[in-house]
Tab-separated table of C-alpha atoms and ligand atoms in Angstrom:
chain	number	residue	atom	x	y	z
A	1	MET	CA	21.497	29.146	-15.692
A	2	ILE	CA	19.461	27.644	-12.880
A	3	ARG	CA	21.297	25.046	-10.847
A	4	PRO	CA	19.949	22.546	-8.343
A	5	ARG	CA	20.523	23.034	-4.622
A	6	SER	CA	24.234	22.455	-3.990
A	7	ASP	CA	23.618	19.241	-2.002
A	8	ILE	CA	21.499	17.845	-4.861
A	9	ALA	CA	24.133	18.791	-7.468
A	10	LEU	CA	26.545	16.498	-5.593
A	11	MET	CA	24.179	13.500	-5.533
A	12	ALA	CA	24.667	10.453	-7.734
A	13	GLY	CA	20.925	9.701	-8.056
A	14	TYR	CA	19.413	6.224	-8.365
A	15	HIS	CA	21.119	3.844	-10.782
A	16	SER	CA	20.098	0.312	-11.610
A	17	PRO	CA	21.440	-0.926	-14.957
A	18	GLN	CA	18.703	-2.396	-17.167
A	19	ALA	CA	19.216	-4.617	-20.210
A	20	GLU	CA	17.140	-6.737	-22.594
A	21	VAL	CA	17.707	-10.260	-21.286
A	22	ALA	CA	15.990	-13.642	-21.219
A	23	VAL	CA	16.172	-13.906	-17.416
A	24	ARG	CA	15.534	-10.712	-15.445
A	25	LEU	CA	16.316	-11.236	-11.772
A	26	ASN	CA	17.582	-7.798	-10.743
A	27	ASN	CA	14.597	-5.882	-9.343
A	28	ASN	CA	12.988	-8.210	-6.798
A	29	GLU	CA	9.759	-8.235	-8.798
A	30	SER	CA	7.313	-11.125	-8.851
A	31	PRO	CA	8.275	-13.497	-11.668
A	32	VAL	CA	4.605	-14.050	-12.537
A	33	PRO	CA	1.712	-11.707	-13.410
A	34	PRO	CA	-1.359	-11.238	-11.184
A	35	PRO	CA	-3.949	-14.080	-11.210
A	36	ALA	CA	-6.080	-14.648	-14.319
A	37	GLY	CA	-9.180	-13.070	-12.732
A	38	PHE	CA	-7.429	-9.785	-11.949
A	39	LEU	CA	-7.439	-8.111	-15.348
A	40	PRO	CA	-11.131	-8.755	-16.259
A	41	ALA	CA	-12.201	-7.511	-12.810
A	42	LEU	CA	-10.029	-4.414	-13.144
A	43	THR	CA	-11.346	-3.773	-16.675
A	44	ASP	CA	-14.917	-3.783	-15.282
A	45	GLU	CA	-13.914	-1.303	-12.580
A	46	LEU	CA	-12.184	0.988	-15.080
A	47	ALA	CA	-15.249	0.968	-17.337
A	48	SER	CA	-17.411	2.316	-14.515
A	49	LEU	CA	-15.037	5.111	-13.421
A	50	SER	CA	-16.073	8.748	-13.767
A	51	TRP	CA	-13.047	9.685	-15.848
A	52	ASN	CA	-14.075	13.358	-16.001
A	53	ARG	CA	-13.959	13.629	-12.202
A	54	TYR	CA	-11.060	13.737	-9.780
A	55	PRO	CA	-10.554	10.502	-7.842
A	56	ASP	CA	-11.598	9.895	-4.236
A	57	ARG	CA	-9.039	12.190	-2.630
A	58	ALA	CA	-8.828	10.216	0.596
A	59	ALA	CA	-8.715	6.877	-1.298
A	60	LEU	CA	-11.067	5.628	1.375
A	61	GLY	CA	-12.190	2.418	-0.371
A	62	LEU	CA	-8.616	1.361	-0.997
A	63	ARG	CA	-7.477	2.268	2.521
A	64	ARG	CA	-10.433	0.383	3.990
A	65	ALA	CA	-9.545	-2.710	1.944
A	66	ILE	CA	-5.877	-2.493	3.022
A	67	GLY	CA	-6.991	-1.968	6.625
A	68	ASP	CA	-9.221	-5.074	6.404
A	69	LEU	CA	-6.175	-7.059	5.279
A	70	HIS	CA	-4.326	-6.074	8.453
A	71	GLY	CA	-7.209	-5.831	10.910
A	72	VAL	CA	-7.020	-2.037	11.321
A	73	GLY	CA	-9.291	0.827	10.279
A	74	PRO	CA	-8.680	3.045	7.215
A	75	ASP	CA	-7.572	5.853	9.537
A	76	GLN	CA	-4.412	3.824	10.271
A	77	VAL	CA	-3.536	3.421	6.590
A	78	PHE	CA	-1.754	5.881	4.298
A	79	ALA	CA	-1.357	4.906	0.633
A	80	ALA	CA	0.856	6.453	-2.035
A	81	ASN	CA	2.559	5.907	-5.398
A	82	GLY	CA	4.825	3.059	-4.352
A	83	SER	CA	6.291	2.691	-0.896
A	84	ASN	CA	9.022	5.074	-2.043
A	85	GLU	CA	6.434	7.858	-2.057
A	86	VAL	CA	5.305	6.725	1.391
A	87	LEU	CA	8.919	7.070	2.596
A	88	GLN	CA	9.226	10.448	0.887
A	89	THR	CA	6.037	11.730	2.524
A	90	LEU	CA	7.381	10.609	5.924
A	91	CYS	CA	10.617	12.522	5.288
A	92	LEU	CA	8.756	15.611	4.060
A	93	THR	CA	6.565	15.540	7.152
A	94	TYR	CA	9.006	14.671	9.929
A	95	GLY	CA	12.412	15.339	8.347
A	96	GLY	CA	13.753	18.427	6.603
A	97	SER	CA	16.234	21.140	7.410
A	98	GLY	CA	17.629	20.993	10.952
A	99	ARG	CA	16.453	17.395	11.445
A	100	SER	CA	18.134	14.043	10.981
A	101	VAL	CA	17.309	10.427	10.210
A	102	ALA	CA	19.292	7.336	11.208
A	103	VAL	CA	20.067	4.384	8.931
A	104	PHE	CA	22.170	1.280	9.558
A	105	GLU	CA	24.237	0.278	6.547
A	106	PRO	CA	24.194	-1.727	4.438
A	107	THR	CA	20.494	-1.166	3.862
A	108	TYR	CA	18.027	0.124	1.250
A	109	ALA	CA	19.790	3.062	-0.396
A	110	LEU	CA	16.610	5.065	-0.939
A	111	HIS	CA	16.113	5.671	2.796
A	112	SER	CA	19.111	7.980	2.982
A	113	HIS	CA	18.680	9.288	-0.568
A	114	ILE	CA	15.067	10.382	-0.043
A	115	ALA	CA	15.930	11.876	3.358
A	116	ARG	CA	18.736	13.939	1.814
A	117	VAL	CA	16.576	15.116	-1.091
A	118	CYS	CA	14.149	16.359	1.564
A	119	GLY	CA	16.987	18.363	3.139
A	120	THR	CA	17.423	16.006	6.101
A	121	THR	CA	20.800	15.133	7.646
A	122	VAL	CA	21.559	11.402	7.553
A	123	ALA	CA	23.305	9.732	10.503
A	124	VAL	CA	24.871	6.485	9.314
A	125	GLY	CA	25.394	3.569	11.686
A	126	GLU	CA	27.306	0.407	10.810
A	127	ARG	CA	25.887	-3.086	11.062
A	128	ALA	CA	27.876	-5.980	12.525
A	129	PRO	CA	30.026	-7.998	10.069
A	130	ASP	CA	27.175	-10.518	9.635
A	131	PHE	CA	24.850	-7.556	8.763
A	132	ALA	CA	22.818	-7.868	11.994
A	133	LEU	CA	22.134	-4.729	14.021
A	134	ASP	CA	24.847	-3.937	16.554
A	135	ARG	CA	23.048	-2.786	19.747
A	136	ALA	CA	25.954	-0.650	21.000
A	137	GLU	CA	26.235	1.078	17.620
A	138	VAL	CA	22.470	1.646	17.528
A	139	ARG	CA	22.608	3.236	20.993
A	140	ARG	CA	25.530	5.433	19.961
A	141	VAL	CA	23.935	6.672	16.725
A	142	LEU	CA	20.557	7.377	18.318
A	143	ALA	CA	22.120	9.196	21.279
A	144	ASP	CA	24.465	11.262	19.083
A	145	SER	CA	22.088	12.247	16.302
A	146	LYS	CA	18.678	12.204	18.041
A	147	PRO	CA	17.003	11.316	14.742
A	148	ALA	CA	13.478	12.387	13.898
A	149	ILE	CA	13.177	9.089	11.986
A	150	THR	CA	15.027	5.801	12.502
A	151	PHE	CA	14.831	3.558	9.441
A	152	LEU	CA	14.899	-0.216	9.652
A	153	CYS	CA	14.296	-2.586	6.775
A	154	SER	CA	13.026	-6.090	7.471
A	155	PRO	CA	13.842	-8.187	5.574
A	156	ASN	CA	16.727	-5.892	4.797
A	157	ASN	CA	17.501	-5.049	1.183
A	158	PRO	CA	20.031	-6.102	-0.123
A	159	THR	CA	21.170	-8.537	2.594
A	160	GLY	CA	17.874	-10.434	3.034
A	161	MET	CA	18.289	-10.452	6.810
A	162	VAL	CA	15.165	-10.221	8.969
A	163	GLU	CA	15.502	-7.867	11.948
A	164	THR	CA	14.664	-9.656	15.195
A	165	GLU	CA	11.576	-8.662	17.157
A	166	ASP	CA	13.885	-8.041	20.116
A	167	ASP	CA	15.928	-5.540	18.120
A	168	VAL	CA	12.863	-3.701	16.851
A	169	ARG	CA	11.377	-3.508	20.369
A	170	SER	CA	14.665	-2.311	21.795
A	171	ILE	CA	14.991	0.419	19.135
A	172	LEU	CA	11.420	1.501	19.842
A	173	GLY	CA	12.516	2.027	23.431
A	174	LEU	CA	15.615	4.004	22.449
A	175	ALA	CA	14.590	6.086	19.427
A	176	PRO	CA	13.604	9.651	20.276
A	177	GLY	CA	11.382	10.009	17.185
A	178	LEU	CA	9.549	7.839	14.686
A	179	VAL	CA	10.665	4.294	13.840
A	180	VAL	CA	9.976	3.144	10.275
A	181	VAL	CA	10.137	-0.577	9.553
A	182	ASP	CA	10.248	-0.961	5.769
A	183	GLU	CA	8.585	-4.309	5.064
A	184	ALA	CA	8.592	-4.175	1.272
A	185	TYR	CA	9.386	-7.918	1.520
A	186	GLY	CA	7.462	-8.516	4.740
A	187	GLN	CA	5.228	-11.334	3.468
A	188	PHE	CA	8.264	-13.489	2.719
A	189	ALA	CA	9.511	-13.233	6.320
A	190	PRO	CA	8.602	-15.285	9.408
A	191	TRP	CA	7.448	-12.304	11.495
A	192	SER	CA	6.151	-8.746	10.979
A	193	ALA	CA	6.328	-5.560	13.049
A	194	LEU	CA	2.692	-4.897	12.088
A	195	ASP	CA	1.575	-6.369	15.426
A	196	LEU	CA	3.515	-3.654	17.270
A	197	VAL	CA	1.638	-0.782	15.590
A	198	ASP	CA	-0.833	1.181	17.706
A	199	ASP	CA	-1.832	4.790	18.351
A	200	ASP	CA	0.518	5.104	21.340
A	201	THR	CA	3.661	3.890	19.565
A	202	PRO	CA	5.692	6.074	17.162
A	203	LEU	CA	6.066	3.201	14.687
A	204	VAL	CA	5.009	2.696	11.086
A	205	VAL	CA	5.342	-0.371	8.892
A	206	THR	CA	5.588	0.252	5.141
A	207	ARG	CA	4.506	-2.270	2.528
A	208	THR	CA	4.187	-2.383	-1.242
A	209	PHE	CA	2.112	-3.944	-4.005
A	210	SER	CA	5.271	-4.138	-6.148
A	211	LYS	CA	6.565	-7.515	-4.961
A	212	THR	CA	4.142	-9.985	-3.414
A	213	TRP	CA	1.096	-8.595	-5.229
A	214	SER	CA	2.772	-8.883	-8.660
A	215	MET	CA	1.961	-5.236	-9.349
A	216	ALA	CA	5.230	-3.337	-9.724
A	217	ALA	CA	3.816	-1.628	-12.823
A	218	ALA	CA	1.021	-0.003	-10.816
A	219	ARG	CA	3.268	1.890	-8.336
A	220	LEU	CA	1.263	1.447	-5.160
A	221	GLY	CA	2.507	1.251	-1.583
A	222	TYR	CA	1.215	2.045	1.897
A	223	LEU	CA	1.954	2.229	5.566
A	224	VAL	CA	0.127	1.086	8.658
A	225	GLY	CA	0.676	3.439	11.576
A	226	PRO	CA	-0.931	5.569	14.268
A	227	THR	CA	-4.039	7.589	13.359
A	228	TRP	CA	-2.374	10.908	14.248
A	229	LEU	CA	0.501	10.155	11.880
A	230	VAL	CA	-1.831	9.381	8.969
A	231	GLU	CA	-3.504	12.752	9.629
A	232	ASP	CA	-0.101	14.514	9.589
A	233	LEU	CA	0.856	12.901	6.280
A	234	SER	CA	-2.430	13.804	4.628
A	235	LYS	CA	-1.553	17.492	5.116
A	236	VAL	CA	1.704	17.054	3.220
A	237	VAL	CA	0.913	14.780	0.297
A	238	LEU	CA	-0.359	16.435	-2.906
A	239	PRO	CA	-4.135	16.515	-3.328
A	240	TYR	CA	-5.412	13.651	-5.533
A	241	HIS	CA	-1.956	12.042	-5.681
A	242	LEU	CA	-3.473	8.571	-6.075
A	243	ASP	CA	-5.271	8.294	-9.410
A	244	ALA	CA	-8.591	6.475	-9.674
A	245	ALA	CA	-7.213	3.655	-11.856
A	246	LYS	CA	-4.534	2.852	-9.301
A	247	GLN	CA	-7.028	2.926	-6.444
A	248	ALA	CA	-9.181	0.477	-8.396
A	249	ALA	CA	-6.170	-1.736	-9.184
A	250	GLY	CA	-5.295	-1.924	-5.499
A	251	ARG	CA	-8.857	-2.736	-4.425
A	252	VAL	CA	-9.190	-5.425	-7.084
A	253	ALA	CA	-5.780	-6.957	-6.249
A	254	LEU	CA	-6.820	-7.373	-2.622
A	255	ARG	CA	-9.686	-9.667	-3.714
A	256	PHE	CA	-7.010	-12.195	-4.671
A	257	ARG	CA	-5.411	-12.596	-1.265
A	258	ASP	CA	-5.443	-16.406	-1.297
A	259	GLU	CA	-3.647	-16.421	-4.636
A	260	MET	CA	-1.088	-13.947	-3.278
A	261	GLU	CA	-0.422	-16.107	-0.243
A	262	ALA	CA	-0.030	-19.204	-2.417
A	263	ARG	CA	2.380	-17.308	-4.684
A	264	VAL	CA	4.439	-16.165	-1.702
A	265	ALA	CA	4.572	-19.715	-0.290
A	266	GLY	CA	5.762	-20.977	-3.681
A	267	LEU	CA	8.478	-18.309	-3.853
A	268	VAL	CA	9.654	-19.077	-0.324
A	269	GLU	CA	10.004	-22.731	-1.304
A	270	GLU	CA	11.813	-21.758	-4.496
A	271	ARG	CA	14.108	-19.482	-2.463
A	272	GLY	CA	15.210	-22.584	-0.542
A	273	ARG	CA	15.917	-24.434	-3.786
A	274	LEU	CA	17.841	-21.461	-5.212
A	275	ALA	CA	19.887	-21.056	-2.015
A	276	ALA	CA	20.669	-24.782	-2.000
A	277	GLY	CA	21.831	-24.524	-5.622
A	278	LEU	CA	24.034	-21.540	-4.750
A	279	GLY	CA	25.349	-23.420	-1.717
A	280	ASP	CA	26.801	-26.063	-4.059
A	281	LEU	CA	28.871	-23.406	-5.859
A	282	ASP	CA	32.005	-21.519	-4.877
A	283	VAL	CA	30.150	-18.563	-3.329
A	284	ASP	CA	29.374	-17.208	0.137
A	285	LEU	CA	25.689	-16.546	0.686
A	286	TRP	CA	23.556	-14.977	3.374
A	287	PRO	CA	20.316	-16.424	4.780
A	288	SER	CA	17.335	-14.583	3.304
A	289	GLY	CA	13.819	-13.879	4.562
A	290	ALA	CA	12.951	-12.084	1.314
A	291	ASN	CA	12.452	-12.952	-2.378
A	292	PHE	CA	16.132	-12.452	-3.158
A	293	VAL	CA	19.473	-13.840	-2.051
A	294	LEU	CA	22.767	-12.000	-1.581
A	295	PHE	CA	25.880	-13.950	-2.534
A	296	ARG	CA	29.579	-13.359	-3.124
A	297	PRO	CA	31.795	-15.388	-5.468
A	298	ARG	CA	34.729	-16.527	-3.316
A	299	ARG	CA	37.481	-16.476	-5.888
A	300	ARG	CA	36.119	-14.278	-8.652
A	301	ASP	CA	35.632	-10.554	-9.086
A	302	GLY	CA	31.977	-9.517	-8.613
A	303	ASP	CA	31.886	-7.223	-11.685
A	304	GLU	CA	33.298	-9.991	-13.874
A	305	VAL	CA	30.750	-12.501	-12.645
A	306	TRP	CA	27.935	-9.999	-13.175
A	307	GLN	CA	29.117	-9.403	-16.766
A	308	GLY	CA	29.524	-13.146	-17.349
A	309	LEU	CA	25.906	-13.675	-16.284
A	310	LEU	CA	24.750	-10.807	-18.513
A	311	ASP	CA	26.627	-12.375	-21.446
A	312	ARG	CA	24.461	-15.461	-20.783
A	313	SER	CA	21.310	-13.289	-20.802
A	314	VAL	CA	20.850	-13.246	-17.013
A	315	LEU	CA	20.528	-9.867	-15.282
A	316	VAL	CA	21.123	-9.760	-11.500
A	317	ARG	CA	21.810	-6.763	-9.260
A	318	ASN	CA	25.462	-5.856	-9.066
A	319	CYS	CA	26.204	-4.680	-5.523
A	320	SER	CA	29.921	-5.383	-5.790
A	321	GLY	CA	30.903	-1.713	-5.941
A	322	TRP	CA	28.638	-0.680	-3.059
A	323	PRO	CA	30.232	0.218	0.249
A	324	ARG	CA	30.400	-2.769	2.662
A	325	LEU	CA	29.234	-5.180	-0.067
A	326	GLN	CA	32.415	-5.605	-2.051
A	327	GLY	CA	32.112	-8.432	-4.562
A	328	CYS	CA	28.425	-9.134	-3.762
A	329	LEU	CA	25.598	-9.822	-6.196
A	330	ARG	CA	21.883	-10.038	-5.423
A	331	ILE	CA	19.572	-12.432	-7.218
A	332	THR	CA	15.786	-12.235	-7.167
A	333	VAL	CA	13.943	-15.535	-6.744
A	334	GLY	CA	12.424	-16.268	-10.157
A	335	THR	CA	10.501	-19.171	-11.622
A	336	GLN	CA	12.146	-22.604	-11.383
A	337	ALA	CA	13.127	-22.340	-15.053
A	338	GLU	CA	14.668	-18.878	-14.578
A	339	ASP	CA	16.553	-19.942	-11.470
A	340	ASP	CA	17.864	-23.059	-13.223
A	341	HIS	CA	19.007	-20.900	-16.148
A	342	PHE	CA	20.783	-18.601	-13.660
A	343	LEU	CA	22.429	-21.481	-11.758
A	344	ALA	CA	23.668	-23.064	-14.971
A	345	ALA	CA	25.043	-19.712	-16.167
A	346	LEU	CA	26.736	-19.055	-12.825
A	347	ARG	CA	28.279	-22.529	-12.796
A	348	GLU	CA	29.751	-21.783	-16.240
A	349	VAL	CA	31.022	-18.338	-15.249
A	350	LEU	CA	32.674	-19.669	-12.094
A	351	ALA	CA	34.232	-22.664	-13.880
B	1	PMP	N1	11.638	-0.522	0.216
B	1	PMP	C1	12.478	-1.474	-0.138
B	1	PMP	C2	13.285	-2.143	0.914
B	1	PMP	C3	12.620	-1.844	-1.476
B	1	PMP	O1	13.508	-2.779	-1.823
B	1	PMP	C4	11.829	-1.208	-2.455
B	1	PMP	C5	11.912	-1.567	-3.905
B	1	PMP	N2	13.150	-1.739	-4.419
B	1	PMP	C6	10.974	-0.196	-2.033
B	1	PMP	C7	10.874	0.109	-0.703
B	1	PMP	C8	10.167	0.595	-3.005
B	1	PMP	O2	9.131	-0.118	-3.495
B	1	PMP	P1	7.954	0.551	-4.305
B	1	PMP	O3	8.235	2.020	-4.409
B	1	PMP	O4	7.954	-0.148	-5.612
B	1	PMP	O5	6.737	0.280	-3.496
């Protein structure tokens, strides 16, 4: 019988319990669909596609539109099937056997998982007790492991913490290889590392259409980085990996930038309301620059609280068994009605 590589056989894989519930606040998705004009415009685009032909292999129209959004040319943009595929392509290109990446835990689990699947060694650094980067630890990990890629996540999933510009600049000065700043939640945060990207800096910023653009179903993500890096990645990614429908969906979505920005502003405001509601309950919570909030019931077991919420038809992310996050739960900012339902359910469970 064929068996997977021994390191893959030992892996746990990606697990995120799903359930049919009234209030789904576990995946950091947008609580609302794209604007009303999106679907008719996309339908028009789909009707004019040459379905018998392969798509634009370089996805030039989409990359140009993304570049316009950020004030860079298409040659500084690489797009893929979700930002996870962007991260995977980075690991395939710059990681692999004999190379390492550095991560600072707790952080987005897929950084180390994807690196390992690509055969890369993962050097794990610890964050400070408040989940901020610890400069001495960063220096130690980078000096010891000399990583080909150093992963940061800002705002960090699942803590919600925004890395400081000072920290990112300092890591750029220390890291021997590429620095990846995963900004899947970047639009919710007060600053972005996008301004630090140029052809002379080994830095990429990854973004996604899954959250702020209300398009998790489409699986579309991208990075902005140096031109030479985009050329490297294009040698590695499979030919025609981005289908024509997805390219069209991305181009059409970008026509609704004002609506996206209004949606983000609304969610940031709602995040404040949700955090204030949580602050009135018997939980510890962490400040968030994203569309989710990490909290920990002070006197109750995390698993029990998670189950109690599920019994009241509210699904949140249960982080309580994750290393360094004992007893923690993560809630996505939803609509006002969803968040009120959650707060009422939590109040009951904690009572
Ligand atoms: N990075 C981070 C930090 C995330 O939280 C997520 C989604 N959970 C992703 C990347 C992947 O997003 P997608 O593949 O949907 O673009």
